Amino acid sequence: MKKIVILLCWILTIFCAVFPFIYTHSDQDKKEIKISHILVETQEQAQTVKDEIKNGKSFEDAATEYSQCESKDQQGDLGYNMRNRLNRDFETAAFAQNLKEVSEPVKTTEGWHLIKIYDIKYFSDKESFIQKKFVR
């Protein structure tokens, strides 16, 4: 009987470690992205800043000059982020964004954002994903 209980404990342990990775997280979730953003008050301001970037101003310089977020001191850099760590609307736009492109203006409760993704890291194994996702 004791061996059966030990076996069941091992099965339960393995199931708990693997299930969250396989069944509750899509491939889209198994990554983290390096995000920078510019936060302004209005959609018009965001579009004006985007136009300046399109005409040659660097995203980093625009973030430092225009952003109303504390991240402007880091040129808008928010570092690497995974899903379920940011404002839902911001996160949805950020994870849909193409690498190195500036987003269209994105509305959140804080204001209007321009988002740029600088890097994407994919988790190659479940252990590193679970460690990063659930142990913080």
mmCIF file of C-alpha atoms in Angstrom:
data_model
loop_
_atom_site.group_PDB
_atom_site.id
_atom_site.type_symbol
_atom_site.label_atom_id
_atom_site.label_comp_id
_atom_site.label_asym_id
_atom_site.label_seq_id
_atom_site.Cartn_x
_atom_site.Cartn_y
_atom_site.Cartn_z
ATOM 1 C CA MET A 1 0.000 0.000 0.000
ATOM 2 C CA LYS A 2 2.831 2.369 0.883
ATOM 3 C CA LYS A 3 4.426 1.842 -2.567
ATOM 4 C CA ILE A 4 1.133 2.694 -4.266
ATOM 5 C CA VAL A 5 0.843 5.934 -2.281
ATOM 6 C CA ILE A 6 4.417 6.888 -3.170
ATOM 7 C CA LEU A 7 3.753 6.099 -6.831
ATOM 8 C CA LEU A 8 0.584 8.208 -6.807
ATOM 9 C CA CYS A 9 2.488 11.100 -5.210
ATOM 10 C CA TRP A 10 5.088 10.950 -7.986
ATOM 11 C CA ILE A 11 2.389 10.861 -10.658
ATOM 12 C CA LEU A 12 0.639 13.834 -9.054
ATOM 13 C CA THR A 13 3.921 15.770 -8.825
ATOM 14 C CA ILE A 14 4.738 15.172 -12.488
ATOM 15 C CA PHE A 15 1.184 16.032 -13.552
ATOM 16 C CA CYS A 16 1.268 19.320 -11.604
ATOM 17 C CA ALA A 17 4.593 20.288 -13.168
ATOM 18 C CA VAL A 18 3.622 19.441 -16.746
ATOM 19 C CA PHE A 19 -0.085 20.308 -16.906
ATOM 20 C CA PRO A 20 0.243 24.095 -16.538
ATOM 21 C CA PHE A 21 2.843 24.183 -19.284
ATOM 22 C CA ILE A 22 1.041 22.026 -21.822
ATOM 23 C CA TYR A 23 -2.595 22.804 -21.304
ATOM 24 C CA THR A 24 -2.889 26.324 -19.980
ATOM 25 C CA HIS A 25 -0.268 28.149 -22.032
ATOM 26 C CA SER A 26 -0.236 28.505 -25.773
ATOM 27 C CA ASP A 27 2.998 28.920 -27.701
ATOM 28 C CA GLN A 28 2.285 32.653 -27.614
ATOM 29 C CA ASP A 29 2.529 32.515 -23.823
ATOM 30 C CA LYS A 30 5.819 30.622 -23.800
ATOM 31 C CA LYS A 31 7.857 33.691 -24.532
ATOM 32 C CA GLU A 32 8.869 36.985 -23.068
ATOM 33 C CA ILE A 33 9.329 40.196 -24.997
ATOM 34 C CA LYS A 34 11.546 43.235 -24.464
ATOM 35 C CA ILE A 35 9.179 46.198 -24.621
ATOM 36 C CA SER A 36 9.654 49.934 -24.910
ATOM 37 C CA HIS A 37 6.825 52.408 -25.007
ATOM 38 C CA ILE A 38 5.879 56.057 -25.142
ATOM 39 C CA LEU A 39 2.908 57.200 -23.034
ATOM 40 C CA VAL A 40 1.014 60.393 -23.902
ATOM 41 C CA GLU A 41 -2.408 61.800 -22.989
ATOM 42 C CA THR A 42 -4.232 61.833 -26.319
ATOM 43 C CA GLN A 43 -4.482 59.802 -29.497
ATOM 44 C CA GLU A 44 -3.509 62.903 -31.480
ATOM 45 C CA GLN A 45 -0.285 63.285 -29.486
ATOM 46 C CA ALA A 46 0.523 59.623 -30.023
ATOM 47 C CA GLN A 47 -0.047 59.948 -33.766
ATOM 48 C CA THR A 48 2.119 63.101 -33.928
ATOM 49 C CA VAL A 49 4.958 61.299 -32.132
ATOM 50 C CA LYS A 50 4.565 58.282 -34.417
ATOM 51 C CA ASP A 51 4.795 60.577 -37.442
ATOM 52 C CA GLU A 52 8.019 62.099 -36.075
ATOM 53 C CA ILE A 53 9.459 58.599 -35.654
ATOM 54 C CA LYS A 54 8.385 57.712 -39.185
ATOM 55 C CA ASN A 55 10.200 60.835 -40.401
ATOM 56 C CA GLY A 56 13.492 59.834 -38.785
ATOM 57 C CA LYS A 57 13.386 60.561 -35.057
ATOM 58 C CA SER A 58 14.525 57.565 -33.020
ATOM 59 C CA PHE A 59 11.973 55.839 -30.820
ATOM 60 C CA GLU A 60 14.330 56.209 -27.875
ATOM 61 C CA ASP A 61 14.708 59.978 -28.334
ATOM 62 C CA ALA A 62 10.939 60.370 -28.734
ATOM 63 C CA ALA A 63 10.346 58.377 -25.533
ATOM 64 C CA THR A 64 12.785 60.546 -23.599
ATOM 65 C CA GLU A 65 11.239 63.743 -24.958
ATOM 66 C CA TYR A 66 7.508 63.004 -24.954
ATOM 67 C CA SER A 67 6.652 60.087 -22.670
ATOM 68 C CA GLN A 68 4.806 60.784 -19.440
ATOM 69 C CA CYS A 69 5.910 57.469 -17.939
ATOM 70 C CA GLU A 70 8.840 57.141 -15.547
ATOM 71 C CA SER A 71 10.387 54.782 -18.100
ATOM 72 C CA LYS A 72 11.290 57.825 -20.199
ATOM 73 C CA ASP A 73 14.506 58.019 -18.160
ATOM 74 C CA GLN A 74 15.363 54.620 -19.679
ATOM 75 C CA GLN A 75 14.241 55.713 -23.172
ATOM 76 C CA GLY A 76 10.885 53.986 -22.660
ATOM 77 C CA ASP A 77 12.422 50.595 -21.833
ATOM 78 C CA LEU A 78 10.134 48.341 -19.765
ATOM 79 C CA GLY A 79 12.475 45.359 -19.949
ATOM 80 C CA TYR A 80 11.405 41.778 -20.615
ATOM 81 C CA ASN A 81 7.801 40.891 -19.813
ATOM 82 C CA MET A 82 5.613 37.816 -20.003
ATOM 83 C CA ARG A 83 1.858 37.589 -20.324
ATOM 84 C CA ASN A 84 -0.316 38.454 -17.327
ATOM 85 C CA ARG A 85 2.130 40.993 -15.943
ATOM 86 C CA LEU A 86 0.900 44.157 -17.678
ATOM 87 C CA ASN A 87 -2.305 46.089 -18.325
ATOM 88 C CA ARG A 88 -4.509 43.782 -20.427
ATOM 89 C CA ASP A 89 -4.990 46.201 -23.371
ATOM 90 C CA PHE A 90 -1.300 47.106 -23.419
ATOM 91 C CA GLU A 91 -0.275 43.456 -23.205
ATOM 92 C CA THR A 92 -2.603 42.386 -26.014
ATOM 93 C CA ALA A 93 -1.148 45.033 -28.313
ATOM 94 C CA ALA A 94 2.453 44.351 -27.272
ATOM 95 C CA PHE A 95 2.262 40.596 -27.844
ATOM 96 C CA ALA A 96 0.629 41.141 -31.251
ATOM 97 C CA GLN A 97 3.296 43.648 -32.281
ATOM 98 C CA ASN A 98 5.946 42.783 -34.864
ATOM 99 C CA LEU A 99 9.582 42.931 -33.848
ATOM 100 C CA LYS A 100 11.213 46.379 -34.308
ATOM 101 C CA GLU A 101 8.023 48.066 -35.606
ATOM 102 C CA VAL A 102 6.230 50.940 -33.893
ATOM 103 C CA SER A 103 2.613 50.162 -33.060
ATOM 104 C CA GLU A 104 -0.418 52.212 -33.854
ATOM 105 C CA PRO A 105 -1.587 54.234 -30.824
ATOM 106 C CA VAL A 106 -2.939 51.919 -28.107
ATOM 107 C CA LYS A 107 -5.512 53.144 -25.564
ATOM 108 C CA THR A 108 -5.279 52.043 -21.932
ATOM 109 C CA THR A 109 -6.510 53.472 -18.655
ATOM 110 C CA GLU A 110 -3.190 55.341 -18.305
ATOM 111 C CA GLY A 111 -3.427 57.084 -21.692
ATOM 112 C CA TRP A 112 -2.191 56.391 -25.229
ATOM 113 C CA HIS A 113 0.885 54.293 -25.941
ATOM 114 C CA LEU A 114 3.229 53.670 -28.825
ATOM 115 C CA ILE A 115 4.889 50.286 -28.379
ATOM 116 C CA LYS A 116 8.053 48.835 -29.848
ATOM 117 C CA ILE A 117 9.330 45.281 -29.314
ATOM 118 C CA TYR A 118 13.115 44.920 -29.318
ATOM 119 C CA ASP A 119 13.592 41.226 -28.623
ATOM 120 C CA ILE A 120 11.671 37.984 -28.126
ATOM 121 C CA LYS A 121 12.892 35.104 -25.949
ATOM 122 C CA TYR A 122 11.203 31.741 -26.315
ATOM 123 C CA PHE A 123 11.331 29.178 -23.545
ATOM 124 C CA SER A 124 12.828 25.957 -24.863
ATOM 125 C CA ASP A 125 11.879 23.775 -21.921
ATOM 126 C CA LYS A 126 9.069 23.633 -19.408
ATOM 127 C CA GLU A 127 11.326 23.946 -16.363
ATOM 128 C CA SER A 128 12.659 27.367 -17.328
ATOM 129 C CA PHE A 129 9.161 28.513 -18.325
ATOM 130 C CA ILE A 130 7.599 27.379 -15.047
ATOM 131 C CA GLN A 131 10.448 28.889 -13.043
ATOM 132 C CA LYS A 132 10.054 32.259 -14.793
ATOM 133 C CA LYS A 133 6.243 32.232 -14.882
ATOM 134 C CA PHE A 134 5.357 30.989 -11.404
ATOM 135 C CA VAL A 135 8.393 31.701 -9.250
ATOM 136 C CA ARG A 136 9.082 35.377 -9.207
#
